[in-house]
């Protein structure tokens, strides 16, 4: 898929964003003396490119909002090519080229590599997305993460299963778990296995199936899942493999009660629904999501949709926007772009008006924001829609889901 982002559309989007931002919730700040150079590392090419491009849009659209409030931010963009070793070399290059702070990188392997580079060079690193808990368990002094770890995602996401069963009056007894075997998928598997007994979930995982996220054929794995004859299909996916998986499920007439992830990307992505059409509907992603009740969400979402009418506003946009906000906020309070000053300011972060569901943005002694929660987001009529918790829901959940031949 080519990136449909053009200079003309960007100009239109930025103009709209600037106008909307003027009415936003941030107090006006005094202009910074010098621009903060933020090195943005994302997978703009490779098998994670579509998601990386979406994250980039969140970073790009943050710049004019912050400029209207006196924050001077300059982005220095680099492509990790969906490879941790490339992420490392690109991080080193950005630092040599003068980046004051780095952010990225969506995929946990690349994120871990960048964190190591930043620690070695004494440059702060703000993670936009990347869930491997080991990243903030290394005793790093320069790494800060405004994204839940995989155990946090798993605990919050699995907790929503019981809410779903209670809301619909339907309770599965067995489940299959299909998961990617990368660092994120393995950490999620570990968390799921540890949390299942503690959360008193009513179903038992009868089959666990791992696979390469870059696989081009999942027919054997799906056949194995179907053969288990479980009620529920639980998954930990990326984007491309999620599409392959559902296509194969349709082909093999594998029709479980539902397809649910306790906290992974893929199924809420625009490309997932565009590619699969009606077969992409009813999948549920229990993931961190934007909070429609936050006053900042409306102007940012409206500007995004004006600039990118064919794309969907999702968690990749929200967390990437917040990463740039965190960097700019720290630089403003520090009154400096020096690494030591930025690190001290990042430690004292307390941003209460944000985009994503959760409390204020602040970091513990390990550099982790622990006040983050998930929502159950179900694809309904081609659009990811919050169905739980009930207080935030835009529609009731559908479970069990219609069979493949029973969809309009």
CSV table of C-alpha atoms in Angstrom, one decimal:
chain,number,residue,atom,x,y,z
A,1,UNK,CA,0.0,0.0,0.0
A,2,UNK,CA,1.4,3.4,-0.9
A,3,UNK,CA,1.3,6.3,1.5
A,4,UNK,CA,-1.4,8.7,0.2
A,5,UNK,CA,0.1,11.6,2.2
A,6,UNK,CA,0.8,14.6,-0.1
A,7,UNK,CA,2.2,18.0,0.5
A,8,UNK,CA,-1.1,19.6,-0.5
A,9,UNK,CA,-3.1,17.5,1.9
A,10,UNK,CA,-0.6,18.1,4.6
A,11,UNK,CA,-0.8,21.8,4.1
A,12,UNK,CA,-4.6,21.6,4.3
A,13,UNK,CA,-4.5,19.4,7.4
A,14,UNK,CA,-2.0,21.6,9.2
A,15,UNK,CA,-4.0,24.8,8.5
A,16,UNK,CA,-7.1,23.1,9.9
A,17,UNK,CA,-5.2,21.7,12.8
A,18,UNK,CA,-3.8,25.2,13.6
A,19,UNK,CA,-7.3,26.7,13.6
A,20,UNK,CA,-8.7,23.9,15.8
A,21,UNK,CA,-5.8,24.0,18.1
A,22,UNK,CA,-6.4,27.6,18.9
A,23,UNK,CA,-9.5,26.6,20.8
A,24,UNK,CA,-7.8,23.6,22.5
A,25,UNK,CA,-7.4,23.0,26.2
A,26,UNK,CA,-3.7,23.8,26.6
A,27,UNK,CA,-2.8,27.1,28.3
A,28,UNK,CA,-0.7,29.4,26.1
A,29,UNK,CA,3.0,28.9,26.8
A,30,UNK,CA,5.8,31.4,26.1
A,31,UNK,CA,7.8,30.6,23.0
A,32,UNK,CA,10.9,28.5,23.4
A,33,UNK,CA,14.2,30.2,22.6
A,34,UNK,CA,15.3,27.2,20.4
A,35,UNK,CA,13.4,24.4,18.7
A,36,UNK,CA,13.5,21.0,20.4
A,37,UNK,CA,14.8,18.5,17.8
A,38,UNK,CA,12.8,15.3,18.2
A,39,UNK,CA,14.2,12.3,16.4
A,40,UNK,CA,11.3,10.1,15.3
A,41,UNK,CA,12.1,6.5,14.6
A,42,UNK,CA,9.3,4.4,13.0
A,43,UNK,CA,8.9,1.5,10.6
A,44,UNK,CA,8.0,3.4,7.5
A,45,UNK,CA,9.0,0.4,5.3
A,46,UNK,CA,9.0,-3.3,5.9
A,47,UNK,CA,6.2,-5.5,7.2
A,48,UNK,CA,5.2,-2.9,9.8
A,49,UNK,CA,5.2,0.0,7.4
A,50,UNK,CA,1.4,0.7,7.4
A,51,UNK,CA,1.3,1.1,11.2
A,52,UNK,CA,4.6,3.1,11.2
A,53,UNK,CA,3.1,5.5,8.7
A,54,UNK,CA,0.1,6.0,10.9
A,55,UNK,CA,2.3,6.7,13.9
A,56,UNK,CA,4.2,9.3,11.8
A,57,UNK,CA,0.9,11.1,11.1
A,58,UNK,CA,0.3,11.5,14.8
A,59,UNK,CA,3.8,13.0,15.3
A,60,UNK,CA,3.4,15.3,12.3
A,61,UNK,CA,0.1,16.7,13.4
A,62,UNK,CA,1.4,17.4,16.9
A,63,UNK,CA,3.8,20.0,15.6
A,64,UNK,CA,1.3,22.8,14.6
A,65,UNK,CA,-0.8,22.2,17.7
A,66,UNK,CA,2.2,22.8,19.9
A,67,UNK,CA,3.4,25.7,17.8
A,68,UNK,CA,0.2,27.5,18.4
A,69,UNK,CA,0.9,27.2,22.1
A,70,UNK,CA,4.4,28.5,22.0
A,71,UNK,CA,6.3,25.2,21.8
A,72,UNK,CA,9.0,25.0,19.1
A,73,UNK,CA,9.4,21.5,17.9
A,74,UNK,CA,11.3,20.2,14.9
A,75,UNK,CA,11.0,16.5,13.8
A,76,UNK,CA,13.9,14.6,12.5
A,77,UNK,CA,12.5,11.5,10.9
A,78,UNK,CA,14.1,8.1,10.3
A,79,UNK,CA,13.0,4.7,9.0
A,80,UNK,CA,13.7,1.6,11.1
A,81,UNK,CA,12.6,-0.6,8.1
A,82,UNK,CA,10.9,-2.9,10.7
A,83,UNK,CA,14.3,-4.1,11.8
A,84,UNK,CA,15.9,-3.7,15.2
A,85,UNK,CA,19.4,-3.5,13.9
A,86,UNK,CA,18.4,-0.7,11.5
A,87,UNK,CA,16.7,1.1,14.4
A,88,UNK,CA,20.0,1.0,16.3
A,89,UNK,CA,22.0,2.5,13.5
A,90,UNK,CA,19.4,5.1,12.7
A,91,UNK,CA,19.2,6.2,16.4
A,92,UNK,CA,22.9,6.6,16.4
A,93,UNK,CA,22.7,8.7,13.2
A,94,UNK,CA,19.9,11.0,14.6
A,95,UNK,CA,22.0,11.6,17.7
A,96,UNK,CA,25.1,12.5,15.6
A,97,UNK,CA,22.9,14.8,13.6
A,98,UNK,CA,21.8,16.8,16.7
A,99,UNK,CA,18.5,15.3,17.9
A,100,UNK,CA,17.9,16.4,21.5
A,101,UNK,CA,15.5,13.6,22.3
A,102,UNK,CA,14.3,10.4,20.4
A,103,UNK,CA,10.9,8.9,20.2
A,104,UNK,CA,9.5,5.6,18.7
A,105,UNK,CA,9.5,2.9,17.6
A,106,UNK,CA,6.2,0.9,17.8
A,107,UNK,CA,7.9,-2.5,17.7
A,108,UNK,CA,9.4,-3.7,20.9
A,109,UNK,CA,12.6,-5.1,19.4
A,110,UNK,CA,13.4,-1.9,17.7
A,111,UNK,CA,12.4,0.1,20.8
A,112,UNK,CA,14.7,-1.9,23.0
A,113,UNK,CA,17.6,-1.3,20.6
A,114,UNK,CA,17.0,2.4,20.6
A,115,UNK,CA,16.8,2.5,24.4
A,116,UNK,CA,20.2,1.0,24.6
A,117,UNK,CA,21.7,3.6,22.2
A,118,UNK,CA,20.1,6.4,24.2
A,119,UNK,CA,21.5,5.1,27.5
A,120,UNK,CA,25.0,4.8,25.9
A,121,UNK,CA,24.8,8.3,24.6
A,122,UNK,CA,23.0,10.0,27.4
A,123,UNK,CA,20.1,11.2,25.2
A,124,UNK,CA,16.5,10.9,26.5
A,125,UNK,CA,14.1,8.5,24.8
A,126,UNK,CA,10.3,8.8,25.0
A,127,UNK,CA,8.5,5.6,23.8
A,128,UNK,CA,5.3,6.2,21.9
A,129,UNK,CA,4.4,2.5,21.5
A,130,UNK,CA,6.3,-0.6,22.6
A,131,UNK,CA,5.1,-3.0,25.2
A,132,UNK,CA,8.0,-5.4,26.2
A,133,UNK,CA,8.2,-4.9,30.0
A,134,UNK,CA,12.0,-5.6,30.0
A,135,UNK,CA,12.6,-2.2,28.4
A,136,UNK,CA,11.8,-0.4,31.6
A,137,UNK,CA,13.3,-3.1,33.9
A,138,UNK,CA,16.9,-2.5,32.9
A,139,UNK,CA,17.6,0.4,35.3
A,140,UNK,CA,17.7,2.9,32.4
A,141,UNK,CA,18.0,6.5,33.3
A,142,UNK,CA,17.1,8.1,30.0
A,143,UNK,CA,14.0,6.0,28.9
A,144,UNK,CA,10.4,7.0,29.5
A,145,UNK,CA,7.4,5.1,28.3
A,146,UNK,CA,3.8,6.4,28.0
A,147,UNK,CA,2.5,3.1,26.8
A,148,UNK,CA,1.4,0.0,28.9
A,149,UNK,CA,3.7,-2.9,29.2
A,150,UNK,CA,2.4,-6.2,27.8
A,151,UNK,CA,1.4,-7.5,31.3
A,152,UNK,CA,-0.5,-4.2,31.9
A,153,UNK,CA,-2.2,-4.6,28.5
A,154,UNK,CA,-2.9,-8.3,29.2
A,155,UNK,CA,-4.4,-7.6,32.7
A,156,UNK,CA,-6.6,-4.8,31.5
A,157,UNK,CA,-7.6,-6.6,28.2
A,158,UNK,CA,-8.3,-9.9,29.9
A,159,UNK,CA,-10.4,-8.2,32.6
A,160,UNK,CA,-12.7,-6.9,29.8
A,161,UNK,CA,-13.5,-10.6,28.8
A,162,UNK,CA,-15.7,-11.0,31.9
A,163,UNK,CA,-17.4,-7.7,31.2
A,164,UNK,CA,-18.2,-8.9,27.7
A,165,UNK,CA,-19.6,-12.2,28.9
A,166,UNK,CA,-21.7,-10.4,31.5
A,167,UNK,CA,-23.0,-7.8,29.0
A,168,UNK,CA,-24.0,-10.4,26.4
A,169,UNK,CA,-25.1,-13.2,28.7
A,170,UNK,CA,-22.9,-15.7,26.8
A,171,UNK,CA,-20.0,-17.5,28.3
A,172,UNK,CA,-17.5,-19.6,26.3
A,173,UNK,CA,-15.9,-22.6,28.0
A,174,UNK,CA,-12.8,-23.1,25.8
A,175,UNK,CA,-10.4,-21.1,23.7
A,176,UNK,CA,-7.6,-21.3,21.3
A,177,UNK,CA,-4.7,-18.8,21.5
A,178,UNK,CA,-2.9,-17.9,18.3
A,179,UNK,CA,0.0,-15.5,18.8
A,180,UNK,CA,3.0,-14.0,16.9
A,181,UNK,CA,6.4,-15.3,18.1
A,182,UNK,CA,8.2,-11.9,18.2
A,183,UNK,CA,9.3,-10.2,21.5
A,184,UNK,CA,5.9,-8.6,21.9
A,185,UNK,CA,4.0,-11.8,21.2
A,186,UNK,CA,6.1,-13.9,23.6
A,187,UNK,CA,5.8,-11.3,26.4
A,188,UNK,CA,2.0,-11.2,25.9
A,189,UNK,CA,1.9,-15.1,26.0
A,190,UNK,CA,3.8,-15.0,29.3
A,191,UNK,CA,1.5,-12.4,30.7
A,192,UNK,CA,-1.7,-14.3,29.6
A,193,UNK,CA,-0.5,-17.6,31.1
A,194,UNK,CA,0.3,-15.8,34.4
A,195,UNK,CA,-2.9,-13.8,34.6
A,196,UNK,CA,-5.5,-16.3,33.5
A,197,UNK,CA,-5.7,-18.2,36.8
A,198,UNK,CA,-5.8,-14.9,38.8
A,199,UNK,CA,-8.6,-13.3,36.9
A,200,UNK,CA,-11.1,-16.1,37.3
A,201,UNK,CA,-11.9,-16.3,33.6
A,202,UNK,CA,-14.5,-18.9,32.8
A,203,UNK,CA,-12.8,-20.5,29.8
A,204,UNK,CA,-9.8,-22.8,29.4
A,205,UNK,CA,-7.1,-22.4,26.7
A,206,UNK,CA,-7.0,-25.8,25.0
A,207,UNK,CA,-4.5,-25.0,22.3
A,208,UNK,CA,-1.7,-22.5,21.9
A,209,UNK,CA,-0.3,-21.8,18.4
A,210,UNK,CA,2.6,-19.5,17.7
A,211,UNK,CA,3.7,-18.2,14.2
A,212,UNK,CA,6.0,-15.8,12.5
A,213,UNK,CA,4.4,-12.3,12.1
A,214,UNK,CA,6.0,-12.2,8.6
A,215,UNK,CA,4.4,-15.5,7.6
A,216,UNK,CA,2.7,-15.5,4.2
A,217,UNK,CA,0.6,-18.6,4.8
A,218,UNK,CA,-1.3,-19.5,8.0
A,219,UNK,CA,-3.4,-22.3,6.6
A,220,UNK,CA,-1.7,-25.0,8.8
A,221,UNK,CA,-2.0,-22.8,12.0
A,222,UNK,CA,-5.7,-22.0,11.3
A,223,UNK,CA,-6.5,-25.7,10.6
A,224,UNK,CA,-4.9,-26.6,13.9
A,225,UNK,CA,-7.0,-24.0,15.7
A,226,UNK,CA,-10.2,-25.2,14.0
A,227,UNK,CA,-9.4,-28.8,14.9
A,228,UNK,CA,-9.3,-27.8,18.6
A,229,UNK,CA,-13.1,-27.1,18.3
A,230,UNK,CA,-12.8,-24.3,20.9
A,231,UNK,CA,-15.6,-21.8,21.6
A,232,UNK,CA,-13.4,-18.7,21.4
A,233,UNK,CA,-10.5,-17.6,19.1
A,234,UNK,CA,-8.1,-15.5,21.1
A,235,UNK,CA,-5.2,-13.8,19.2
A,236,UNK,CA,-2.1,-11.7,19.6
A,237,UNK,CA,-1.4,-10.3,16.1
A,238,UNK,CA,0.2,-7.7,14.0
A,239,UNK,CA,-1.6,-6.2,10.9
A,240,UNK,CA,-0.6,-8.4,7.9
A,241,UNK,CA,-0.8,-11.7,9.8
A,242,UNK,CA,-4.2,-10.7,11.2
A,243,UNK,CA,-5.5,-10.3,7.6
A,244,UNK,CA,-4.0,-13.6,6.6
A,245,UNK,CA,-5.5,-15.3,9.6
A,246,UNK,CA,-9.1,-14.1,9.1
A,247,UNK,CA,-8.9,-14.9,5.3
A,248,UNK,CA,-7.9,-18.4,6.2
A,249,UNK,CA,-10.6,-18.7,8.8
A,250,UNK,CA,-13.2,-17.8,6.2
A,251,UNK,CA,-11.7,-20.2,3.6
A,252,UNK,CA,-11.7,-23.1,6.1
A,253,UNK,CA,-15.2,-22.2,7.5
A,254,UNK,CA,-13.8,-21.9,11.0
A,255,UNK,CA,-16.5,-20.0,12.9
A,256,UNK,CA,-15.8,-19.5,16.7
A,257,UNK,CA,-18.1,-17.5,19.0
A,258,UNK,CA,-15.7,-14.5,18.6
A,259,UNK,CA,-12.3,-13.3,17.6
A,260,UNK,CA,-10.8,-11.3,20.4
A,261,UNK,CA,-7.3,-10.0,21.3
A,262,UNK,CA,-6.5,-9.1,24.9
A,263,UNK,CA,-4.3,-6.4,23.7
A,264,UNK,CA,-2.5,-6.4,20.3
A,265,UNK,CA,-2.5,-4.3,17.1
A,266,UNK,CA,-3.9,-5.4,13.7
A,267,UNK,CA,-7.6,-5.9,13.8
A,268,UNK,CA,-8.6,-2.2,14.5
A,269,UNK,CA,-6.4,-1.0,11.7
A,270,UNK,CA,-8.0,0.7,8.7
A,271,UNK,CA,-6.2,-1.6,6.3
A,272,UNK,CA,-7.5,-4.7,8.1
A,273,UNK,CA,-11.1,-3.5,7.5
A,274,UNK,CA,-10.5,-2.2,4.0
A,275,UNK,CA,-9.0,-5.4,2.9
A,276,UNK,CA,-11.4,-7.8,4.6
A,277,UNK,CA,-14.7,-5.9,4.2
A,278,UNK,CA,-17.5,-7.6,6.0
A,279,UNK,CA,-15.2,-10.3,7.2
A,280,UNK,CA,-13.3,-7.7,9.3
A,281,UNK,CA,-16.4,-6.8,11.2
A,282,UNK,CA,-17.1,-8.0,14.8
A,283,UNK,CA,-13.5,-8.7,15.7
A,284,UNK,CA,-12.8,-7.2,19.2
A,285,UNK,CA,-9.5,-5.6,20.3
A,286,UNK,CA,-9.1,-4.9,24.0
A,287,UNK,CA,-6.5,-2.2,23.7
A,288,UNK,CA,-5.6,1.2,25.0
A,289,UNK,CA,-7.7,3.7,23.1
A,290,UNK,CA,-8.4,7.4,22.8
A,291,UNK,CA,-10.8,8.9,25.3
A,292,UNK,CA,-13.7,10.8,23.7
A,293,UNK,CA,-14.4,12.6,26.9
A,294,UNK,CA,-11.0,14.4,26.9
A,295,UNK,CA,-11.4,17.9,25.5
A,296,UNK,CA,-8.1,17.6,23.5
A,297,UNK,CA,-9.5,14.6,21.5
A,298,UNK,CA,-12.1,16.5,19.5
A,299,UNK,CA,-9.8,19.1,17.8
A,300,UNK,CA,-7.0,16.6,17.2
A,301,UNK,CA,-9.4,14.0,15.7
A,302,UNK,CA,-11.2,16.6,13.6
A,303,UNK,CA,-7.9,17.9,12.2
A,304,UNK,CA,-6.6,14.4,11.5
A,305,UNK,CA,-9.8,13.4,9.7
A,306,UNK,CA,-9.6,16.5,7.6
A,307,UNK,CA,-6.0,15.9,6.6
A,308,UNK,CA,-6.4,12.1,6.1
A,309,UNK,CA,-10.0,11.4,5.2
A,310,UNK,CA,-9.2,7.9,4.1
A,311,UNK,CA,-7.5,6.9,7.3
A,312,UNK,CA,-8.9,6.1,10.8
A,313,UNK,CA,-8.0,7.9,14.0
A,314,UNK,CA,-6.7,5.2,16.4
A,315,UNK,CA,-4.3,4.5,19.2
A,316,UNK,CA,-1.3,4.8,16.9
A,317,UNK,CA,-2.2,8.4,16.3
A,318,UNK,CA,-3.0,9.2,19.9
A,319,UNK,CA,0.1,7.7,21.6
A,320,UNK,CA,2.4,9.2,18.9
A,321,UNK,CA,0.8,12.6,19.4
A,322,UNK,CA,1.3,12.3,23.1
A,323,UNK,CA,5.0,11.3,22.7
A,324,UNK,CA,5.7,14.6,21.0
A,325,UNK,CA,3.6,16.5,23.5
A,326,UNK,CA,5.6,14.9,26.4
A,327,UNK,CA,8.9,15.9,24.8
A,328,UNK,CA,7.8,19.5,24.1
A,329,UNK,CA,6.3,19.8,27.6
A,330,UNK,CA,9.6,18.7,29.2
A,331,UNK,CA,11.6,21.1,27.1
A,332,UNK,CA,9.3,24.0,28.0
A,333,UNK,CA,9.5,23.3,31.7
A,334,UNK,CA,13.3,22.7,31.6
A,335,UNK,CA,13.9,25.9,29.6
A,336,UNK,CA,16.7,23.9,27.9
A,337,UNK,CA,17.4,21.3,25.3
A,338,UNK,CA,20.3,19.8,27.2
A,339,UNK,CA,19.9,16.1,28.0
A,340,UNK,CA,20.3,16.3,31.7
A,341,UNK,CA,17.8,19.1,32.0
A,342,UNK,CA,15.3,17.3,29.7
A,343,UNK,CA,15.6,14.1,31.8
A,344,UNK,CA,14.9,15.9,35.1
A,345,UNK,CA,11.9,17.6,33.5
A,346,UNK,CA,10.6,14.2,32.1
A,347,UNK,CA,10.8,12.8,35.6
A,348,UNK,CA,8.5,15.5,36.8
A,349,UNK,CA,6.0,15.2,34.0
A,350,UNK,CA,2.3,15.5,35.0
A,351,UNK,CA,0.1,16.2,32.0
A,352,UNK,CA,-3.6,16.0,32.9
A,353,UNK,CA,-5.2,16.9,29.6
A,354,UNK,CA,-4.4,14.2,27.2
A,355,UNK,CA,-5.7,12.0,24.3
A,356,UNK,CA,-5.7,8.5,25.6
A,357,UNK,CA,-7.8,6.7,28.2
A,358,UNK,CA,-6.2,6.8,31.6
A,359,UNK,CA,-5.1,9.3,34.3
A,360,UNK,CA,-2.5,12.0,33.9
A,361,UNK,CA,0.8,11.3,32.1
A,362,UNK,CA,3.5,10.8,34.7
A,363,UNK,CA,6.4,8.4,35.1
A,364,UNK,CA,7.4,6.2,38.0
A,365,UNK,CA,11.0,5.6,39.1
A,366,UNK,CA,11.5,3.2,36.2
A,367,UNK,CA,10.3,5.7,33.6
A,368,UNK,CA,6.9,3.9,33.2
A,369,UNK,CA,3.5,5.5,33.1
A,370,UNK,CA,1.4,3.0,35.1
A,371,UNK,CA,-2.0,4.9,34.9
A,372,UNK,CA,-3.2,3.5,31.6
A,373,UNK,CA,-6.3,1.4,30.8
A,374,UNK,CA,-7.9,-0.5,27.9
A,375,UNK,CA,-11.3,-0.4,26.2
A,376,UNK,CA,-13.0,-3.2,24.2
A,377,UNK,CA,-13.1,-1.9,20.6
A,378,UNK,CA,-15.3,-3.9,18.2
A,379,UNK,CA,-15.3,-3.4,14.4
A,380,UNK,CA,-18.9,-2.5,13.6
A,381,UNK,CA,-19.9,-1.5,10.0
A,382,UNK,CA,-16.2,-1.1,9.1
A,383,UNK,CA,-15.3,1.2,12.0
A,384,UNK,CA,-13.6,0.4,15.3
A,385,UNK,CA,-16.2,1.3,18.0
A,386,UNK,CA,-15.9,1.3,21.8
A,387,UNK,CA,-18.3,-1.2,23.2
A,388,UNK,CA,-16.9,-1.5,26.8
A,389,UNK,CA,-16.7,-0.3,29.4
A,390,UNK,CA,-20.3,0.6,29.3
A,391,UNK,CA,-19.6,4.2,30.6
A,392,UNK,CA,-17.5,4.9,27.5
A,393,UNK,CA,-19.4,2.7,24.9
A,394,UNK,CA,-20.7,4.1,21.7
A,395,UNK,CA,-22.6,0.8,20.9
A,396,UNK,CA,-23.4,-2.5,22.6
A,397,UNK,CA,-21.1,-5.4,22.0
A,398,UNK,CA,-22.1,-8.2,19.5
A,399,UNK,CA,-21.3,-11.7,20.9
A,400,UNK,CA,-21.5,-14.4,19.6
A,401,UNK,CA,-20.6,-13.0,16.2
A,402,UNK,CA,-22.5,-13.8,13.0
A,403,UNK,CA,-21.1,-16.6,10.8
A,404,UNK,CA,-19.3,-15.7,7.6
A,405,UNK,CA,-22.3,-16.4,5.4
A,406,UNK,CA,-24.7,-14.5,7.6
A,407,UNK,CA,-23.2,-11.1,7.1
A,408,UNK,CA,-24.7,-8.4,4.9
